[in-house]
Tab-separated table of C-alpha atoms in Angstrom:
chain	number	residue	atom	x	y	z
A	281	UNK	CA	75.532	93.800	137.017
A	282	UNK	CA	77.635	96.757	135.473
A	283	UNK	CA	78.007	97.683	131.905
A	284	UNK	CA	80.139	100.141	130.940
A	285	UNK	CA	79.831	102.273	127.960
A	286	UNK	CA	82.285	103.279	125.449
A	287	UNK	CA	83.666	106.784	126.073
A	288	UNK	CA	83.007	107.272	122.115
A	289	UNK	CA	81.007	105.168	119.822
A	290	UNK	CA	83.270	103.525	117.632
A	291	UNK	CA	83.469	103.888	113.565
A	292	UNK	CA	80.138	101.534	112.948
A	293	UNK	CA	81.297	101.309	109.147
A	294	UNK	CA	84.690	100.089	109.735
A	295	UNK	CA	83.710	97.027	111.501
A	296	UNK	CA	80.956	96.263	109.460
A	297	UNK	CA	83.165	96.386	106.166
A	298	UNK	CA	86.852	96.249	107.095
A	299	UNK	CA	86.673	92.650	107.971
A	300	UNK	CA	89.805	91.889	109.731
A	301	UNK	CA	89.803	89.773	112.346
A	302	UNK	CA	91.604	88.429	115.336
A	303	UNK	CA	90.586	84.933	116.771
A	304	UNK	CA	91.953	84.539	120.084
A	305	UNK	CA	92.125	80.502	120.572
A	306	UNK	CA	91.898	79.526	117.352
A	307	UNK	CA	92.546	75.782	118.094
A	308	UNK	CA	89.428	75.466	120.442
A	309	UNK	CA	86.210	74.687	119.710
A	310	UNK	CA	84.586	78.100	119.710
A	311	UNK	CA	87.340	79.707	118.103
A	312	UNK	CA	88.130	76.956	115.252
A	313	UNK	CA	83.990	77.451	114.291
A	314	UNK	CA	83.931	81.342	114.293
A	315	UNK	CA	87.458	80.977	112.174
A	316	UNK	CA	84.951	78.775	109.641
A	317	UNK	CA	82.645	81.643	109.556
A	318	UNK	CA	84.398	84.370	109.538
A	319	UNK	CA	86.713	82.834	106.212
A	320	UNK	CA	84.254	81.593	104.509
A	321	UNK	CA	82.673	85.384	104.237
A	322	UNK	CA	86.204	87.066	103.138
A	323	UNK	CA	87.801	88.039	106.263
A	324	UNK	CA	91.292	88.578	107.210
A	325	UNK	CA	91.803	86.127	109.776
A	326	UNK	CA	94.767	85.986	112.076
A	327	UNK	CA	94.683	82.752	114.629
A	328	UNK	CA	96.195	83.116	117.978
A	329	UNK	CA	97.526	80.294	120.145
A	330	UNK	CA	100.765	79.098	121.862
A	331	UNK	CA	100.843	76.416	119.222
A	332	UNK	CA	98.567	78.094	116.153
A	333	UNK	CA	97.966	75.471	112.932
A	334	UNK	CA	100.181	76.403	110.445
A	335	UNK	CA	98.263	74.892	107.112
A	336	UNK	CA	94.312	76.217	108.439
A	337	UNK	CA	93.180	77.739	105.166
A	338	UNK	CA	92.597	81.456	104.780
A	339	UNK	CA	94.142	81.825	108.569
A	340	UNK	CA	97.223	83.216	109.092
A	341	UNK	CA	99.110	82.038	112.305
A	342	UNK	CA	99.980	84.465	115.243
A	343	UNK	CA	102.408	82.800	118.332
A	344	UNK	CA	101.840	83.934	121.670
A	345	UNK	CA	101.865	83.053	125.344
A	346	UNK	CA	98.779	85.337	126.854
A	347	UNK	CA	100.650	85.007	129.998
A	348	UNK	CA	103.351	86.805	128.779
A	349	UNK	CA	102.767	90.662	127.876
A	350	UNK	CA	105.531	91.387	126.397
A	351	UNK	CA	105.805	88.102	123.804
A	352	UNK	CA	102.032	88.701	123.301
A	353	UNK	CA	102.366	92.545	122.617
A	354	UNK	CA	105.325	91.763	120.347
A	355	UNK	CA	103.231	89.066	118.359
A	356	UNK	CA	100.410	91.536	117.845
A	357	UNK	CA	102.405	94.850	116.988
A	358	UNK	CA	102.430	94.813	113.422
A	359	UNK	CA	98.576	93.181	113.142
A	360	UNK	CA	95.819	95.712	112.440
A	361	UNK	CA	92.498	94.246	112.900
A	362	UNK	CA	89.271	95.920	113.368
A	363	UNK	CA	87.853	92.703	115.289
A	364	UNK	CA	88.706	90.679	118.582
A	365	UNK	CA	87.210	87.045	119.455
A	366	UNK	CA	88.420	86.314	122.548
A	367	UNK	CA	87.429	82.151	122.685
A	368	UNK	CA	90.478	80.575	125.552
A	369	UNK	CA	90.567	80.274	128.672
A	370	UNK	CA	92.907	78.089	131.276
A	371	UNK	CA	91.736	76.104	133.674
A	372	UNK	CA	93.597	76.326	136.602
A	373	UNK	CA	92.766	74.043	140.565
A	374	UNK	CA	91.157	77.379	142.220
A	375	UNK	CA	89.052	79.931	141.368
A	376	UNK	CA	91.631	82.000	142.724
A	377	UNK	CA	94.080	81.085	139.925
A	378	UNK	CA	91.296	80.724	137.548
A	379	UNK	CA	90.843	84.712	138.055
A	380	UNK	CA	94.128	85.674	138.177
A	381	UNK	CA	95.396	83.602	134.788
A	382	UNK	CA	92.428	84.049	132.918
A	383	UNK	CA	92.254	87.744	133.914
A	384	UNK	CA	95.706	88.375	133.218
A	385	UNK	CA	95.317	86.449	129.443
A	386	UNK	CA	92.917	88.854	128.333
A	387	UNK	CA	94.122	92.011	130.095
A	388	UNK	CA	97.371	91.224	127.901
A	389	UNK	CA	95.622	90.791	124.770
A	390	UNK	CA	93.844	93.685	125.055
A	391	UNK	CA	96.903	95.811	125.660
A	392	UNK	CA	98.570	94.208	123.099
A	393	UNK	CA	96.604	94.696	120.148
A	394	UNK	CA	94.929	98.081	121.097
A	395	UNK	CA	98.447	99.495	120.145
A	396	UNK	CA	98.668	98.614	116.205
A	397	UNK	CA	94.541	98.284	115.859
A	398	UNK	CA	92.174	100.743	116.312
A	399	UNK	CA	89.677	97.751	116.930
A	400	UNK	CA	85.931	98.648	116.692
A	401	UNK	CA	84.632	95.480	118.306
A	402	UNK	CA	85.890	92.719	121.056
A	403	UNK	CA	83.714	89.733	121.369
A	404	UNK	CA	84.230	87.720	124.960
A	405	UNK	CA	83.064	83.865	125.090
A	406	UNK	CA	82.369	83.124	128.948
A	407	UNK	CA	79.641	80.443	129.984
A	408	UNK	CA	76.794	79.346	132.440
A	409	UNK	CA	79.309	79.134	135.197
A	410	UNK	CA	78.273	82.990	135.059
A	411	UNK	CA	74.951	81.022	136.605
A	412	UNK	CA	75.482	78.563	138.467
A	413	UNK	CA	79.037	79.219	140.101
A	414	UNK	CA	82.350	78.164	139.692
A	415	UNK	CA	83.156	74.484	140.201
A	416	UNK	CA	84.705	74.792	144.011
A	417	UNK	CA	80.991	76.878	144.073
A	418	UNK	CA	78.956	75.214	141.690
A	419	UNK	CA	75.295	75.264	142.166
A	420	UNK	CA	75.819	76.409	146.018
A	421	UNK	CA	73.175	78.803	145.168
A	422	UNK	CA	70.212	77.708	143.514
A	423	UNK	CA	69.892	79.625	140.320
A	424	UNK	CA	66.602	80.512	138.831
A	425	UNK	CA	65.730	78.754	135.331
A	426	UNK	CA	65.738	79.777	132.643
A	427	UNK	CA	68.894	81.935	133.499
A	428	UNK	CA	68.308	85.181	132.047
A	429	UNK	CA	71.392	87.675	131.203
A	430	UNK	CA	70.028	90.550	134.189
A	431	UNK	CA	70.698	88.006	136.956
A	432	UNK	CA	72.332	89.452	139.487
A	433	UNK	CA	76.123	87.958	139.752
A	434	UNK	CA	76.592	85.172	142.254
A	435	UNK	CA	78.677	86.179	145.459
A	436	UNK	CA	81.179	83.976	144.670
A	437	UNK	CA	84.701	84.132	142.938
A	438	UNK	CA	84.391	83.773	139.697
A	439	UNK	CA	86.767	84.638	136.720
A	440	UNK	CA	84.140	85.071	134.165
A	441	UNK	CA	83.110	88.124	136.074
A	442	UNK	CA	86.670	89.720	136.401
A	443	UNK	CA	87.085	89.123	132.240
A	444	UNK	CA	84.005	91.426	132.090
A	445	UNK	CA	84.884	94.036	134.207
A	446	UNK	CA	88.319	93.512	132.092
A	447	UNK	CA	86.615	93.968	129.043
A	448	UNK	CA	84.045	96.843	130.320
A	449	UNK	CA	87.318	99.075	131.493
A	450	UNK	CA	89.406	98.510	127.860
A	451	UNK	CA	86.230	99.312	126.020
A	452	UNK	CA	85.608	102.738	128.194
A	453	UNK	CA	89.438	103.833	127.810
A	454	UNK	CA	90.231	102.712	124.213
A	455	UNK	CA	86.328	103.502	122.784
A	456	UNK	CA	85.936	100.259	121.334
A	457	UNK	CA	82.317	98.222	121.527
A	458	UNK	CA	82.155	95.025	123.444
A	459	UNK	CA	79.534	91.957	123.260
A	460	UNK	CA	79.470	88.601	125.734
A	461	UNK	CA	78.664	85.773	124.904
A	462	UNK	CA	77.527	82.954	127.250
A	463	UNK	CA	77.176	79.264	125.781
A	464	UNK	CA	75.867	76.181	127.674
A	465	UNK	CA	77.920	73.177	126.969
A	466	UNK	CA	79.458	73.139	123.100
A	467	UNK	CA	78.920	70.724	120.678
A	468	UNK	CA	81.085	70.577	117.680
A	469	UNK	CA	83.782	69.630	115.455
A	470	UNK	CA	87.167	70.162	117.285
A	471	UNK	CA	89.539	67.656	118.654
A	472	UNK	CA	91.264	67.671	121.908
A	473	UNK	CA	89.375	69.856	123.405
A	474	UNK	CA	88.656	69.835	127.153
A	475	UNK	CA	85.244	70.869	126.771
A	476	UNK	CA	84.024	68.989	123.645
A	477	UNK	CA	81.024	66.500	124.984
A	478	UNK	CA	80.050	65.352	121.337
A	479	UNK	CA	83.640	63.703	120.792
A	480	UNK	CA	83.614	62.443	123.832
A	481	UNK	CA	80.125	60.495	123.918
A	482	UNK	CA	81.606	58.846	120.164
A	483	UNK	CA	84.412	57.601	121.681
A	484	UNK	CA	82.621	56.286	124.590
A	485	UNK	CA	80.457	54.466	122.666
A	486	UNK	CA	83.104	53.106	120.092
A	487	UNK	CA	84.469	51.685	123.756
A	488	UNK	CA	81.492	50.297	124.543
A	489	UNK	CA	80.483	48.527	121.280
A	490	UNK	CA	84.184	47.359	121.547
A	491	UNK	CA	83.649	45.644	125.080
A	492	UNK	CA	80.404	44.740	124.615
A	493	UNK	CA	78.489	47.111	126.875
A	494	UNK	CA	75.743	48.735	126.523
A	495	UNK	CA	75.577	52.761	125.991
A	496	UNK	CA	74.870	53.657	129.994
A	497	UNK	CA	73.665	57.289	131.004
A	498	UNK	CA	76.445	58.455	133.190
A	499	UNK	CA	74.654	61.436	134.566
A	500	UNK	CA	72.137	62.339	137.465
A	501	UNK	CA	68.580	61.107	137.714
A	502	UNK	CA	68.382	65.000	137.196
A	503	UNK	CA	69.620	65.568	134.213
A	504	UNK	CA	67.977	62.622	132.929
A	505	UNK	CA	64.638	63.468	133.420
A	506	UNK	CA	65.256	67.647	133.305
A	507	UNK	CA	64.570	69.986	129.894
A	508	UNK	CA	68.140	71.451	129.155
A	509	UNK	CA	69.733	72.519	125.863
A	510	UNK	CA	73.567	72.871	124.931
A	511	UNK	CA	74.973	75.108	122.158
A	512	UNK	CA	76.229	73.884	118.727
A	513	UNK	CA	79.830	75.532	118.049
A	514	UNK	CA	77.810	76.769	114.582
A	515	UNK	CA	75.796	78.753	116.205
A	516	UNK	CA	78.056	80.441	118.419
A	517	UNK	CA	79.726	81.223	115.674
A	518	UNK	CA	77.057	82.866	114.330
A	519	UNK	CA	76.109	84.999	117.106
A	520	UNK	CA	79.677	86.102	117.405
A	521	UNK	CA	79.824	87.624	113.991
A	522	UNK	CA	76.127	88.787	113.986
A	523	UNK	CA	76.762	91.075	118.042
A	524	UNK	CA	80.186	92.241	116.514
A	525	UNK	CA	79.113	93.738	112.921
A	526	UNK	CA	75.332	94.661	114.156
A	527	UNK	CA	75.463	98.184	115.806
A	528	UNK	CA	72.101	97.759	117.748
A	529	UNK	CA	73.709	94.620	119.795
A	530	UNK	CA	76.976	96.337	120.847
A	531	UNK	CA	77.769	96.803	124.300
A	532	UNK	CA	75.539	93.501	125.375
A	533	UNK	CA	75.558	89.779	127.032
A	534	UNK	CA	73.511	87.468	125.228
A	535	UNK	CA	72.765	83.720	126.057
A	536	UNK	CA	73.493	81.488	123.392
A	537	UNK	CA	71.757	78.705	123.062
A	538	UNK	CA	70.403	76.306	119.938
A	539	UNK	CA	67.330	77.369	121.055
A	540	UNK	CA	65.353	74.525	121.000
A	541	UNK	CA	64.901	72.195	124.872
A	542	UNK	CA	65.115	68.714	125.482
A	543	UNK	CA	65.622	65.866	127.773
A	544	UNK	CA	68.578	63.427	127.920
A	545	UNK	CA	66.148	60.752	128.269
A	546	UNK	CA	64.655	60.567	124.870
A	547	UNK	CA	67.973	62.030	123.379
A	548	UNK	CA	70.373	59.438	124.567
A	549	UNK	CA	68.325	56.778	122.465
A	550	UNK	CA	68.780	58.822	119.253
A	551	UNK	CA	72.231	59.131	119.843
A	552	UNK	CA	72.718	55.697	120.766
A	553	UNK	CA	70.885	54.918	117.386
A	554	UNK	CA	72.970	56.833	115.096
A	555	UNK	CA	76.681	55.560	116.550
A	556	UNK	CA	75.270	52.048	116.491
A	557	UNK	CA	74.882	50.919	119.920
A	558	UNK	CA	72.582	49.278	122.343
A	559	UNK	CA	70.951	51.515	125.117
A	560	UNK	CA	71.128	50.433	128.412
A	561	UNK	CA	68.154	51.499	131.151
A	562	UNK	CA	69.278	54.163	132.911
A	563	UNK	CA	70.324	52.655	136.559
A	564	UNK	CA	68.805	55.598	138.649
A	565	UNK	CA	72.213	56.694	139.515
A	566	UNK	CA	74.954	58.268	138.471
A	567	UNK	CA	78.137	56.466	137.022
A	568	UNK	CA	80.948	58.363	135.880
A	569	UNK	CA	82.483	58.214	132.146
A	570	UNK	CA	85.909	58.743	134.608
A	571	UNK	CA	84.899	55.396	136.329
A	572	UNK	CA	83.527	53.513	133.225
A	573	UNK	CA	86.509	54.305	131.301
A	574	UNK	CA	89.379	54.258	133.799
A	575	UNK	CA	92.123	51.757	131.995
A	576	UNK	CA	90.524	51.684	128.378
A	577	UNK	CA	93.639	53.266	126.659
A	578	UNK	CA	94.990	50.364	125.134
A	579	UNK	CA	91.384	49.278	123.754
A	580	UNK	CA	91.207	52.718	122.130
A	581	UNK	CA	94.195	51.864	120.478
A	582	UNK	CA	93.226	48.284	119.426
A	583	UNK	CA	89.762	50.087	117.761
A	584	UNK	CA	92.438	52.858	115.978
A	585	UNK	CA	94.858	49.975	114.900
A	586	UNK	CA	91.968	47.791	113.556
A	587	UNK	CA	89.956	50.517	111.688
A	588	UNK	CA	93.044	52.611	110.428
A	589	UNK	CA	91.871	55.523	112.261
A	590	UNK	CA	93.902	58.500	112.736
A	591	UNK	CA	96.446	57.647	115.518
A	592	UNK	CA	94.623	60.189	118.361
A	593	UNK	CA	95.379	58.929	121.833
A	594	UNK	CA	92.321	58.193	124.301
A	595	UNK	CA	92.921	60.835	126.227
A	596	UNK	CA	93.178	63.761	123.283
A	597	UNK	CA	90.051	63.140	122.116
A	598	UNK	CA	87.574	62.131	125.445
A	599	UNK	CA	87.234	64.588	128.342
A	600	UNK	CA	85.639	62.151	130.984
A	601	UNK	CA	86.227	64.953	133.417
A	602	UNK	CA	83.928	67.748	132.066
A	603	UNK	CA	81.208	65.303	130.470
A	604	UNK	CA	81.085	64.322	134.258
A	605	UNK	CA	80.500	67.695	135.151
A	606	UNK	CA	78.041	68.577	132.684
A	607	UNK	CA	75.728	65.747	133.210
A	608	UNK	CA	76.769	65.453	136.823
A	609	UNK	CA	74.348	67.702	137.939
A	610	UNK	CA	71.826	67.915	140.867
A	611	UNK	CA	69.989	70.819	139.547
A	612	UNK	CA	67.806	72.417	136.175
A	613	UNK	CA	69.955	74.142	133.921
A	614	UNK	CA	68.671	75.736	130.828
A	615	UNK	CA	68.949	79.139	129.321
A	616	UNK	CA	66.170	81.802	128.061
A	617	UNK	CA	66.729	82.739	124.299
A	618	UNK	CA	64.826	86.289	124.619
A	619	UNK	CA	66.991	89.187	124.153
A	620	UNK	CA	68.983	87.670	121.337
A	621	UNK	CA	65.411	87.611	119.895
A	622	UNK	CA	64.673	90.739	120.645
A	623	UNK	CA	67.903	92.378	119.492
A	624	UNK	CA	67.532	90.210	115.959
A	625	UNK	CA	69.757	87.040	116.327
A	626	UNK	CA	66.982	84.382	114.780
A	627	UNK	CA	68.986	81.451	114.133
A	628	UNK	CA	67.949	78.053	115.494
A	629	UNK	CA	69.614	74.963	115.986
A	630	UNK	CA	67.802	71.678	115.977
A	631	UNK	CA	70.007	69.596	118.802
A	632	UNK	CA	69.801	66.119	117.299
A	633	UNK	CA	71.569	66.939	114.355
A	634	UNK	CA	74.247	69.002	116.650
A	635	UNK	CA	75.206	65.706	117.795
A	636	UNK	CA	74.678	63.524	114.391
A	637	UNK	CA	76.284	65.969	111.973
A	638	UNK	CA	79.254	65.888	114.388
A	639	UNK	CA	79.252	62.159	114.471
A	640	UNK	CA	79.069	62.113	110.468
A	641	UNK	CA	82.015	64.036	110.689
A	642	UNK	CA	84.039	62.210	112.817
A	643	UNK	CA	83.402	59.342	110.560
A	644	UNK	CA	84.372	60.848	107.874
A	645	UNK	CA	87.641	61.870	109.279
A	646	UNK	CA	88.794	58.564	110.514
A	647	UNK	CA	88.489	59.597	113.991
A	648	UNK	CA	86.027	57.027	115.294
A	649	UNK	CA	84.713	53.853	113.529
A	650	UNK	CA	82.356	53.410	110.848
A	651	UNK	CA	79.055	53.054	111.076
A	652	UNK	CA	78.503	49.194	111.245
């Protein structure tokens, strides 16, 4: 794979202690977390997003449209930040128009705040799609596990790979450093979020306790039986900040994992145990959250009407879709930890409490039941 150098090393003190940030997607689930992180330790934190949050604490809101350059330039002219998190993308029905939207959103970013920022640092969030394919290509090509961040690109179309040669090209003419960051599926506190598994598998089994079902495995014998891992939004987070203000880990792609393994098998019983429901034996078979849940709307709203939850519709808060995806698969998918070891990033994860602090949460906010 390429990497590009800066033409200049940028000014290593400024982004270690100018602290000014932009977070590019503040309203998703990586971006909301590294947002956390970054205010809790004093930054200046501007939030990006067609629809930013207006009353985030310590964030201060910044409209824009990344598809159009000159709204976005105008948002960003009179922002000075010394570093980017770029955490959005939008998923479009090819890969075609996956590469040219996504490409185009951060090629505008980039030329938008490079002209009121000198910015030292631009952090890119991409995934294991980098891996195993788009998903008109997914898994076509078996990849080689654990997936390790010199495997060769995939000859495929893929938009991850045109947001780093994106990002590779602004960092050689404007002399900023770069770091990428690839995740396996997120788990953490955000809400309506595509991409958000750990919402999703509360709701479902609020539904289930509600219809009297048991809490069924909706993936492939695969993934069942296969070691995996995911990423806790925390942790990204933390590897984020750590690539962007450590001088030794600029101009890298790290993997991002909790770093621990595990299979679904023995998880999905804890899980089940801690929202309350029964487990039912895995079938053998794959059967879709989209099928399971198709119709359930107004018993989502009969659970929010009889526990006063907050008034989230069914389909804001669950993403049958990509849950689907991720546990849809016919093939090993887990991720080597090594050069973020290497390079100095030591934080671990466990993955149970990923899922049961996130649960606790949700509790606590009224968005799914309470523990009976």
């Amino acid at each position: 794979m390429p990497r590009a150098r800066s033409r200049k090393r940028p000014n290593e003190d400024t982004i270690v202690t100018a602290k000014s940030a932009l977070v590019v997607g503040i309203t998703g689930i990586s971006g909301s977390n590294v947002a956390d992180l970054l205010v809790a330790d004093n930054w200046t934190v501007y939030g990006l997003a067609r629809r930013p949050p207006r009353d985030r604490p310590g964030v201060r809101p910044v409209t824009a449209d990344l598809l159009d350059p000159r709204q976005t330039r105008a948002a960003l002219s009179d922002i000075a930040v010394s570093n980017v998190y770029f955490c959005t993308w939008a998923r479009q029905d090819t890969e075609a128009e996956n590469r040219r939207v996504n490409g185009a959103m951060l090629q505008n970013l980039l030329d938008g705040v490079t002209v009121a920022s000198k910015v030292g640092h631009v952090a890119l969030v991409t995934g294991l799609k980098h891996y195993l394919g788009p998903f008109e290509s997914y898994g076509k090509v078996k990849p080689d596990t654990p997936f390790r961040e010199d495997q060769p690109r995939l000859p495929y179309e893929n938009f991850y790979y045109d947001q780093e040669d994106i990002l590779y090209a602004e960092a050689a003419r404007h002399g900023f450093a770069w770091s990428v960051h690839r995740p396996h599926t997120l788990i953490g506190w955000a809400l309506g979020n595509a991409m958000n598994m750990g919402v999703t598998l509360a709701v479902y089994a609020a539904l289930c306790k509600e219809l009297a079902r048991p809490f069924l495995f909706p993936g492939t014998p695969q993934q069942y039986e296969a070691v995996t891992d995911v990423t806790d939004a925390r942790i990204l987070a933390k590897q984020l900040v750590w690539a962007s203000t450590t001088p030794a880990a600029f101009d890298q792609a790290f993997n991002i994992t909790n770093g621990d393994v595990f299979r679904w098998r023995r998880l999905w019983a804890a899980l089940a145990a801690d929202l309350g429901v029964e487990v039912a034996p895995y079938p053998g078979h794959p059967t879709p959250l989209a099928e399971q849940m198709a119709g359930q709307e107004a018993t989502w709203d009969r659970i929010v009407a009889r526990y006063g939850l907050q008034p989230y519709k069914l389909d804001t808060l669950a993403s049958w879709w990509h849950t689907d995806a991720d546990l849809g698969r016919e093939l090993e998918t887990f991720t080597d930890m090594t050069k973020s070891r290497l390079f100095g990033f030591d934080a671990l994860q466990v993955t149970e409490r990923s899922f049961t602090d996130l649960f606790a949460r949700l509790r606590a906010e009224k968005i799914i039941p309470p523990r009976a």
